[in-house]
Amino acid sequence: MGRLFAVVVTVIALVSAAIFALHVWWLPPDISAHGSRIDRQLNETMVTAGILFVAAQLALGLFVWRFDVRDGMPPRAVKTFPGGVTPLVVLAILFVGIEILVLTFVGSKVWASVYQTPAPAEALQIEVEAEQFAFYFRYAGPDGKFGTMHPDLMNDATQNFFGLDPANDTTARDDIVVGTLVIPVNQPIDLRLHAKDVNHSFYVPELRIQQDFVPGMVIPLHFTATQTGKYELVCTQLCGLGHYNMRAYIEVKTPADFAQWLKAQAATS
Amino acid sequence: MTHTTAHPPAHAQRQSFLRKHVFSVDHKVIGRQYLDLALVAVVTGMVLSWLMRFHLGWPDTPVPLLGKLAPTGAAGGVMTPEYYLELMTMHGTIMVFFVLTTAPFAGFGNYFLPIHVGAEDMAFPRINMMSFWVTLLAFLVLVAAFFVGDGPPLSGWTAYAPLSAVGKDAGPGQGSGQTLWAISIGIFCIAQLLGSLNFIATTLDLRTKGMSLARLPYATWAWFVTAVIALVAFAVLLPACILLILDRVAGTSFFIPGGLVISDRLQPHMGGSPLLWQHLFWFFGHPEVYVAILPGFGIISQILPVFARKPLLGPRVFIACLVAIAFLSYTVWGHHMFLSGMNPFSATLFSVPTLVITIPAAIITLLWIGTVYGARLRLTSASLFALGFVSVFVSGGISGFFLAQPSTDIYLHGTYFVVAHFHFVMGVAAMFGIFAGTYFWFPKMFGRMMSETLGKWHFWLTFIGVYCIFMPMHYLGLAGNVRRYSAFTDDYLQPLIPLHRFITIAALFTGAVQLIFLFNLIRSRLRGPKAADNPWEATTLEWSTSSPPPHDNFGGRRPTVAYGPNEYGVAGPAGRDYVMQAAAQ
Amino acid sequence: MSTAILPPRPPATSGPVGRMTNGGGDGALGSSVAQTGVWIGIGTIAMSFAALTSALVVRQSGAPDWHHLQLPALLYVNTLVLLGSSVTLEWARRRQAPLALHLTIALGVMFVVGQILAWRQLIAQQQSLASGPSSAFFYVFTALHAMHVLGGVAGLTYVERRMTAGGVPPGTYKAAALYWHFMAVLWLYLLLLLTIRA
């Protein structure tokens, strides 16, 4: 029975680890300027955590194999762990402690570089409004100014998702509101996240970016996409019955295509 | 207060049936009532997870009978998105509160803590009885959400405001169902506060002669520490629930900011803070994880030496680590909120204690593995589940490294990686602790042995099954699969659906395996072979008394304790390799 | 790699025996249990009110809708009543004066009635639970405190009944008094908090 336990634990540990190591299921290719640092941090954690995982499981399996009492075995005395408890405590504090120090030191720099630095001045500002169960995006238009949002004017039926008041607010008249996030490649993007009703979240796996929308707060989020293409933006914060279906597309265009698209939008709005 | 008044007549021979079996003040009856409640709850919670898993694998295939049970939520047997979320919310709430808190802590703790310390009952038996009935009331209020009003809530067991706070406008189940949820959890808090008060007072004041703190059995140490954690945690959740209820029914704005437009209606609230709910909830919520798992730590630390026939390695280190975890558990709640809009700087602050708390957890794990080294290991159902606990706890704990760092959490937050992590570390590990405790203590509680053959089948199939369910969820998370989705319509999720089907099959299989356990429980209770007083050759006080123990635990004579609980692998009296804690009478 | 069959450690060295060796269920034990219970209860209640205090601080910061609440003057009278009841309780306990215990209970009930009157005054000024965060917190704090005071009244009534039934153990009496004084301390804290913040 002890041998069976050892075999099962070993198989589980090795198969689980192999699937991680072979990247059978893995992150989609990174298309952001900052993402490689996150990926490196994830990989380093994966290697160190993977070693700890396999080592612990194998040690458990090995000891159970070795020290199981089978029928017909001569009686033998018990042994304490070599050196007693001290080497284990030292081992845990050293290995796990160093691991933690490294992860914290490196990881917090990665985090700070994404979330604790302001967006560059040349970043393109886009407002995002999340509601049950859709995302809407607003560009300032030719005047470069966003119109003021009025919650009492928000209305899905009239498609006034941002509660704009173009009749009285001149800056709002040329605002461009669309349902797809279109951005230029290699230019920093500076988003302002607004929630109309409940919590939502902004998650684009390829961009390695995730941030909650919180009602009553305007939350900044910035990133730079480095590859053109069409990607999916999904909601990761439980927001109600349509949560599973709440998404939008992100189109990353070349600067020329983007300028053309923006012009066309300005003309129609 | 004299002893006889602190305790209602402990030796009363003739009691009415109701007083003896239903409204009993005997901690053993109350412990069994908690365990029975947890059994009902776990079966309910598991059926809910079956339905959810089936829906995720085959969203359009009707489930037989479901259409009749839930004509609105699942007309024709195919569930609606909102019904999926309602089942998910109820699954999480039932499992966390009424299984993982109720069984290993309130259930086993009630039964064995007083016996472990050599007491005749809890310090406050009437309060103890009340805490069970209040827990049952909380459960009934929660389950009532299925049958009244607009159905159960759909905001998850975390009930984030404002989704949970604004009422009907936020969707189905957010009317009466969400109110019932908040009331139920508030009541549950009161029950747990009363229960924890009893655990602490009993451990401090009712220890028998010679039972110093250093000689307390490890399970009782864990229950004691857990009670301290629970006392502080539930003392915070209770007022949070009261504020949530007021936001819902009295028009206050604690958690609801102004200017919200929900279902095209401008909400009549202003100024509240959604993050305030998250802070209050997770200040409770993270310690609650330790309320679920620390009793398992104690149970495993008590069981492993019995079957290894050698002392637990480093018992004082174990207790120090328990206490360290208890303290640190109050400093880490913000790691649930890295991406919640909280100040990004505080994410770094919260990630440090979160990583540091892995040190005592890692030390305890090494103590268990080191205890197996050099053992004369007896593999029974109880010890197999204890060893399985170590394995799944390692698996679940390791994935915490990824989520504790804000930088990697950016990618993994809100994905199945999180689901895998907490199911392993607090769901499966805690369940393994409950199973180990059941196989270990069943003979003491019912005077009959459980079938070892069935127990071992139960272990092997469950052990392999849980790895098949939860290990692949890490892969889903790495691929960016979002959690709490009732169906996967996004393009990038389509290639992952076969893996979801594999998980569903594994979950249905592992769930079915639990019928072996249920059958074993019932059959052994009725016709298991009679159990001796000390079938496992263990040292702690419950094994010095009869199986099951008499009404006052020790037959009118409280034991005197001469040894610690860890005297295994020694030259004991009469050629034994252990020494009982109780001094020879 | 040490081997084998160790002799069991002698009882005397396997850890210091705690002072709580008074097992066997004697009277002295029961008294300490009641006090332990009350101390744990006090810790819990303090934690709950600390949580609410932090909620108040968070809710107040950055709230555009926070209006200062004019506390009714009646609250100060109630404060004197509650403090007075603490004095009478100590008198009752030390001098074995049952009359002073009756008086304590009466003052406790009077305090709660006084709080209800203060709420009525506020409601008459259009300050209801839903009219703003400062009044909402006021009602939550005072209502929860009043409920705990009523719990204390129930405890003292139990002591009173035990006394007429043939004597109350000093430990129980002390435990009840401990709780009662904590209610007064908690009220002073709340009054200060509400005066400064609300």
PDB file of C-alpha atoms in Angstrom, chain B residues 64-217:
ATOM      1  CA  PRO B  64     -33.049  15.189 -16.307  1.00  0.00           C
ATOM      2  CA  LEU B  65     -35.352  16.394 -13.504  1.00  0.00           C
ATOM      3  CA  LEU B  66     -33.669  19.798 -13.246  1.00  0.00           C
ATOM      4  CA  GLY B  67     -36.381  21.358 -15.389  1.00  0.00           C
ATOM      5  CA  LYS B  68     -38.987  20.190 -12.883  1.00  0.00           C
ATOM      6  CA  LEU B  69     -36.978  21.339  -9.847  1.00  0.00           C
ATOM      7  CA  ALA B  70     -36.263  24.776 -11.262  1.00  0.00           C
ATOM      8  CA  PRO B  71     -38.917  25.645 -13.841  1.00  0.00           C
ATOM      9  CA  THR B  72     -37.734  29.236 -14.173  1.00  0.00           C
ATOM     10  CA  GLY B  73     -34.008  28.800 -13.650  1.00  0.00           C
ATOM     11  CA  ALA B  74     -33.649  25.774 -15.870  1.00  0.00           C
ATOM     12  CA  ALA B  75     -36.697  25.406 -18.088  1.00  0.00           C
ATOM     13  CA  GLY B  76     -36.489  22.069 -19.876  1.00  0.00           C
ATOM     14  CA  GLY B  77     -33.381  21.140 -17.873  1.00  0.00           C
ATOM     15  CA  VAL B  78     -31.028  23.692 -19.472  1.00  0.00           C
ATOM     16  CA  MET B  79     -29.996  26.341 -16.991  1.00  0.00           C
ATOM     17  CA  THR B  80     -29.997  30.066 -17.652  1.00  0.00           C
ATOM     18  CA  PRO B  81     -26.831  32.127 -17.077  1.00  0.00           C
ATOM     19  CA  GLU B  82     -28.340  33.656 -13.945  1.00  0.00           C
ATOM     20  CA  TYR B  83     -29.278  30.245 -12.570  1.00  0.00           C
ATOM     21  CA  TYR B  84     -25.689  29.132 -13.032  1.00  0.00           C
ATOM     22  CA  LEU B  85     -24.478  32.102 -11.001  1.00  0.00           C
ATOM     23  CA  GLU B  86     -27.111  31.447  -8.346  1.00  0.00           C
ATOM     24  CA  LEU B  87     -25.931  27.854  -7.989  1.00  0.00           C
ATOM     25  CA  MET B  88     -22.331  29.085  -7.857  1.00  0.00           C
ATOM     26  CA  THR B  89     -23.136  31.586  -5.096  1.00  0.00           C
ATOM     27  CA  MET B  90     -24.978  28.989  -3.052  1.00  0.00           C
ATOM     28  CA  HIS B  91     -22.234  26.411  -3.629  1.00  0.00           C
ATOM     29  CA  GLY B  92     -19.554  28.779  -2.368  1.00  0.00           C
ATOM     30  CA  THR B  93     -21.555  30.041   0.593  1.00  0.00           C
ATOM     31  CA  ILE B  94     -22.724  26.591   1.695  1.00  0.00           C
ATOM     32  CA  MET B  95     -19.278  25.053   1.347  1.00  0.00           C
ATOM     33  CA  VAL B  96     -17.274  27.796   3.045  1.00  0.00           C
ATOM     34  CA  PHE B  97     -19.616  28.501   5.921  1.00  0.00           C
ATOM     35  CA  PHE B  98     -21.659  25.389   6.507  1.00  0.00           C
ATOM     36  CA  VAL B  99     -19.118  22.706   5.602  1.00  0.00           C
ATOM     37  CA  LEU B 100     -15.550  23.953   5.961  1.00  0.00           C
ATOM     38  CA  THR B 101     -16.268  25.998   9.082  1.00  0.00           C
ATOM     39  CA  THR B 102     -18.927  23.740  10.541  1.00  0.00           C
ATOM     40  CA  ALA B 103     -17.376  20.264  10.224  1.00  0.00           C
ATOM     41  CA  PRO B 104     -13.678  20.464  11.144  1.00  0.00           C
ATOM     42  CA  PHE B 105     -13.976  23.332  13.605  1.00  0.00           C
ATOM     43  CA  ALA B 106     -17.427  23.371  15.186  1.00  0.00           C
ATOM     44  CA  GLY B 107     -18.184  19.661  14.671  1.00  0.00           C
ATOM     45  CA  PHE B 108     -15.047  17.767  15.638  1.00  0.00           C
ATOM     46  CA  GLY B 109     -13.993  20.589  17.937  1.00  0.00           C
ATOM     47  CA  ASN B 110     -17.186  20.404  19.934  1.00  0.00           C
ATOM     48  CA  TYR B 111     -16.979  16.672  20.270  1.00  0.00           C
ATOM     49  CA  PHE B 112     -13.325  16.324  21.159  1.00  0.00           C
ATOM     50  CA  LEU B 113     -12.023  19.580  22.618  1.00  0.00           C
ATOM     51  CA  PRO B 114     -13.670  19.090  26.040  1.00  0.00           C
ATOM     52  CA  ILE B 115     -12.550  15.437  26.133  1.00  0.00           C
ATOM     53  CA  HIS B 116      -9.029  16.383  25.075  1.00  0.00           C
ATOM     54  CA  VAL B 117      -8.676  18.820  27.967  1.00  0.00           C
ATOM     55  CA  GLY B 118     -10.286  16.378  30.370  1.00  0.00           C
ATOM     56  CA  ALA B 119     -13.468  18.341  30.980  1.00  0.00           C
ATOM     57  CA  GLU B 120     -16.982  17.017  31.426  1.00  0.00           C
ATOM     58  CA  ASP B 121     -18.444  19.534  29.009  1.00  0.00           C
ATOM     59  CA  MET B 122     -17.892  22.941  27.472  1.00  0.00           C
ATOM     60  CA  ALA B 123     -17.538  25.969  29.734  1.00  0.00           C
ATOM     61  CA  PHE B 124     -20.996  27.243  28.779  1.00  0.00           C
ATOM     62  CA  PRO B 125     -23.126  24.302  27.650  1.00  0.00           C
ATOM     63  CA  ARG B 126     -26.311  26.299  27.082  1.00  0.00           C
ATOM     64  CA  ILE B 127     -24.491  28.835  24.925  1.00  0.00           C
ATOM     65  CA  ASN B 128     -22.994  25.875  23.101  1.00  0.00           C
ATOM     66  CA  MET B 129     -26.416  24.439  22.358  1.00  0.00           C
ATOM     67  CA  MET B 130     -27.603  27.845  21.266  1.00  0.00           C
ATOM     68  CA  SER B 131     -24.693  28.233  18.861  1.00  0.00           C
ATOM     69  CA  PHE B 132     -25.693  25.045  17.042  1.00  0.00           C
ATOM     70  CA  TRP B 133     -29.338  25.993  16.725  1.00  0.00           C
ATOM     71  CA  VAL B 134     -28.407  29.468  15.546  1.00  0.00           C
ATOM     72  CA  THR B 135     -26.127  27.873  12.924  1.00  0.00           C
ATOM     73  CA  LEU B 136     -29.009  25.681  11.776  1.00  0.00           C
ATOM     74  CA  LEU B 137     -31.245  28.743  11.583  1.00  0.00           C
ATOM     75  CA  ALA B 138     -28.643  30.483   9.421  1.00  0.00           C
ATOM     76  CA  PHE B 139     -28.554  27.462   7.106  1.00  0.00           C
ATOM     77  CA  LEU B 140     -32.330  27.364   6.801  1.00  0.00           C
ATOM     78  CA  VAL B 141     -32.487  31.090   6.044  1.00  0.00           C
ATOM     79  CA  LEU B 142     -29.873  30.648   3.326  1.00  0.00           C
ATOM     80  CA  VAL B 143     -31.546  27.627   1.747  1.00  0.00           C
ATOM     81  CA  ALA B 144     -34.901  29.429   1.899  1.00  0.00           C
ATOM     82  CA  ALA B 145     -33.561  31.657  -0.884  1.00  0.00           C
ATOM     83  CA  PHE B 146     -34.136  28.714  -3.247  1.00  0.00           C
ATOM     84  CA  PHE B 147     -37.841  28.622  -2.451  1.00  0.00           C
ATOM     85  CA  VAL B 148     -39.048  32.163  -1.864  1.00  0.00           C
ATOM     86  CA  GLY B 149     -39.008  35.424  -3.779  1.00  0.00           C
ATOM     87  CA  ASP B 150     -36.892  35.795  -6.860  1.00  0.00           C
ATOM     88  CA  GLY B 151     -34.442  32.989  -6.188  1.00  0.00           C
ATOM     89  CA  PRO B 152     -30.973  32.776  -4.659  1.00  0.00           C
ATOM     90  CA  PRO B 153     -28.502  35.649  -5.049  1.00  0.00           C
ATOM     91  CA  LEU B 154     -25.960  35.640  -7.870  1.00  0.00           C
ATOM     92  CA  SER B 155     -23.193  37.839  -6.511  1.00  0.00           C
ATOM     93  CA  GLY B 156     -20.910  35.036  -5.346  1.00  0.00           C
ATOM     94  CA  TRP B 157     -19.907  34.133  -1.799  1.00  0.00           C
ATOM     95  CA  THR B 158     -17.962  37.410  -1.638  1.00  0.00           C
ATOM     96  CA  ALA B 159     -21.109  39.487  -2.347  1.00  0.00           C
ATOM     97  CA  TYR B 160     -19.264  42.474  -3.761  1.00  0.00           C
ATOM     98  CA  ALA B 161     -21.128  45.743  -3.452  1.00  0.00           C
ATOM     99  CA  PRO B 162     -22.787  47.484  -5.226  1.00  0.00           C
ATOM    100  CA  LEU B 163     -24.032  44.372  -7.092  1.00  0.00           C
ATOM    101  CA  SER B 164     -25.083  42.913  -3.736  1.00  0.00           C
ATOM    102  CA  ALA B 165     -26.307  46.180  -2.261  1.00  0.00           C
ATOM    103  CA  VAL B 166     -28.579  47.890  -4.769  1.00  0.00           C
ATOM    104  CA  GLY B 167     -31.414  45.389  -4.820  1.00  0.00           C
ATOM    105  CA  LYS B 168     -33.668  44.085  -7.558  1.00  0.00           C
ATOM    106  CA  ASP B 169     -32.375  46.383 -10.286  1.00  0.00           C
ATOM    107  CA  ALA B 170     -29.083  44.485 -10.327  1.00  0.00           C
ATOM    108  CA  GLY B 171     -30.680  41.324 -11.640  1.00  0.00           C
ATOM    109  CA  PRO B 172     -32.498  38.138 -10.672  1.00  0.00           C
ATOM    110  CA  GLY B 173     -31.902  36.954  -7.110  1.00  0.00           C
ATOM    111  CA  GLN B 174     -30.598  40.345  -6.054  1.00  0.00           C
ATOM    112  CA  GLY B 175     -33.937  41.117  -4.397  1.00  0.00           C
ATOM    113  CA  SER B 176     -35.088  38.862  -1.572  1.00  0.00           C
ATOM    114  CA  GLY B 177     -32.387  36.258  -2.247  1.00  0.00           C
ATOM    115  CA  GLN B 178     -29.501  38.601  -1.520  1.00  0.00           C
ATOM    116  CA  THR B 179     -31.221  39.925   1.620  1.00  0.00           C
ATOM    117  CA  LEU B 180     -31.694  36.375   2.888  1.00  0.00           C
ATOM    118  CA  TRP B 181     -28.019  35.734   2.161  1.00  0.00           C
ATOM    119  CA  ALA B 182     -26.910  38.726   4.242  1.00  0.00           C
ATOM    120  CA  ILE B 183     -29.255  37.819   7.098  1.00  0.00           C
ATOM    121  CA  SER B 184     -28.083  34.217   7.027  1.00  0.00           C
ATOM    122  CA  ILE B 185     -24.410  35.151   7.181  1.00  0.00           C
ATOM    123  CA  GLY B 186     -25.104  37.657   9.968  1.00  0.00           C
ATOM    124  CA  ILE B 187     -26.815  34.923  11.989  1.00  0.00           C
ATOM    125  CA  PHE B 188     -23.964  32.544  11.215  1.00  0.00           C
ATOM    126  CA  CYS B 189     -21.492  35.097  12.603  1.00  0.00           C
ATOM    127  CA  ILE B 190     -23.380  35.207  15.907  1.00  0.00           C
ATOM    128  CA  ALA B 191     -23.337  31.406  16.091  1.00  0.00           C
ATOM    129  CA  GLN B 192     -19.611  31.212  15.446  1.00  0.00           C
ATOM    130  CA  LEU B 193     -18.857  33.953  17.983  1.00  0.00           C
ATOM    131  CA  LEU B 194     -20.761  32.024  20.645  1.00  0.00           C
ATOM    132  CA  GLY B 195     -19.029  28.799  19.645  1.00  0.00           C
ATOM    133  CA  SER B 196     -15.552  30.321  19.620  1.00  0.00           C
ATOM    134  CA  LEU B 197     -16.101  31.943  23.005  1.00  0.00           C
ATOM    135  CA  ASN B 198     -16.843  28.496  24.384  1.00  0.00           C
ATOM    136  CA  PHE B 199     -13.786  26.903  22.766  1.00  0.00           C
ATOM    137  CA  ILE B 200     -11.462  29.523  24.218  1.00  0.00           C
ATOM    138  CA  ALA B 201     -12.951  29.565  27.718  1.00  0.00           C
ATOM    139  CA  THR B 202     -12.983  25.759  27.849  1.00  0.00           C
ATOM    140  CA  THR B 203      -9.359  25.474  26.777  1.00  0.00           C
ATOM    141  CA  LEU B 204      -8.226  28.145  29.210  1.00  0.00           C
ATOM    142  CA  ASP B 205     -10.243  27.240  32.260  1.00  0.00           C
ATOM    143  CA  LEU B 206     -11.480  23.667  32.176  1.00  0.00           C
ATOM    144  CA  ARG B 207      -8.251  21.750  31.720  1.00  0.00           C
ATOM    145  CA  THR B 208      -7.959  18.854  34.085  1.00  0.00           C
ATOM    146  CA  LYS B 209      -5.182  18.311  36.600  1.00  0.00           C
ATOM    147  CA  GLY B 210      -1.820  18.074  34.857  1.00  0.00           C
ATOM    148  CA  MET B 211      -3.100  19.265  31.470  1.00  0.00           C
ATOM    149  CA  SER B 212      -0.694  22.138  30.913  1.00  0.00           C
ATOM    150  CA  LEU B 213      -0.847  24.063  27.647  1.00  0.00           C
ATOM    151  CA  ALA B 214       2.278  22.203  26.537  1.00  0.00           C
ATOM    152  CA  ARG B 215       0.404  18.924  26.938  1.00  0.00           C
ATOM    153  CA  LEU B 216      -2.653  19.898  24.936  1.00  0.00           C
ATOM    154  CA  PRO B 217      -3.233  17.580  21.985  1.00  0.00           C
TER     155      PRO B 217
END
